[in-house]
């Protein structure tokens, strides 16, 4: 189906994905004589750099998301559709939807992002969720908070230790931020909330298969990040690859780590939509794009963001971060304008404005050109940058208020356990699929017999 209100004289542009790249492309095309249709499987744009704070109860999902229609309200030539794209017919110039619908196009911008990669072990996903969506964040929050609740009821010290062991796989910025946040949650936020357990005794382990965390950062900042995480009580295991994930156990070769909560932040692969283009892909499933971000043989099709492998600037793929996608979206809009004026297209060039990662309260690192910061100053810079790039004024206000409240009170207000009824189940098998039956201790803390719980 054509875009609503499209005319035969104007070019039809379809954008798949309402993330950073897709939104920037749509906004940059607002002044072009084209009819734009943006289609996404969700109705909201998600500020993914702060998604980990939803996962560890620092923010609510609405604080870091905004309706796509609201964001593009002033772009009168843009129509937003809610739909799930199945594939692309490049010969027929059609985007095919899962529900059977079709979106014909003259130009196509694919910005569908990526998904968590388990390096050929997709069966681990239920036991070790990744962090790519609001649903993922809410599920991780549920598992982390349930682990403390279950430990409060557990009588067996070995099971309690397993429940209070949290493993984060992947030493990139997301893994580091998750590990640091869990350390803070256990040692400050929850420290006074339980009576039978001491949350500060929780063990948080960050696993990285490589020789160091934050690959690509300067060595001095890598060392600083490791020290700051260890100061929070986190443990680092470097040069250790996960070989197996089982209920309540993570295996590193012959070594096993009993843990009820495993979070996967170790890899990313492109949306499977890339395979429908029938063009060369890299090992992560990303499209090997041309210098102008188009695909080989089809200059009318552009691929940007996490779906694209851009090898024309230094020979290595650009990092999968939001500034890359945003700059690529604006470049695509400029190249469309050049096409309409009969001018040659420009080659995309990424302007790297720097990299940051936060470890916890007053702890962060920042790398901007020759400037290298760590600790409190880097943390303030991180706060300012993330507030600036939030999508709406409301989001900025709500996040600022939540951060101020958390900083002054050492509390987090988004500690809601959802999706669970009755008593919290014990063990990660139950957390993963709800298959286990909640186990209630048969004796009270003082040793007296406890009556059986009523049946549901």
mmCIF file of C-alpha atoms in Angstrom, residues 1-4 37-42 69 79-83 97 103:
data_model
loop_
_atom_site.group_PDB
_atom_site.id
_atom_site.type_symbol
_atom_site.label_atom_id
_atom_site.label_comp_id
_atom_site.label_asym_id
_atom_site.label_seq_id
_atom_site.Cartn_x
_atom_site.Cartn_y
_atom_site.Cartn_z
ATOM 1 C CA UNK A 1 0.000 0.000 0.000
ATOM 2 C CA UNK A 2 1.318 3.443 -0.850
ATOM 3 C CA UNK A 3 2.020 6.035 1.781
ATOM 4 C CA UNK A 4 -1.081 7.908 2.887
ATOM 5 C CA UNK A 37 6.681 6.493 5.129
ATOM 6 C CA UNK A 38 8.404 5.339 8.311
ATOM 7 C CA UNK A 39 7.443 1.849 9.476
ATOM 8 C CA UNK A 40 8.426 0.301 12.791
ATOM 9 C CA UNK A 41 7.283 -2.727 14.783
ATOM 10 C CA UNK A 42 6.845 -0.548 17.899
ATOM 11 C CA UNK A 69 4.316 9.963 15.863
ATOM 12 C CA UNK A 79 3.603 9.162 7.585
ATOM 13 C CA UNK A 80 4.223 6.733 10.453
ATOM 14 C CA UNK A 81 2.969 3.153 10.223
ATOM 15 C CA UNK A 82 3.014 0.426 12.857
ATOM 16 C CA UNK A 83 4.060 -2.795 11.166
ATOM 17 C CA UNK A 97 5.109 -6.803 5.754
ATOM 18 C CA UNK A 103 4.974 -0.612 0.754
#
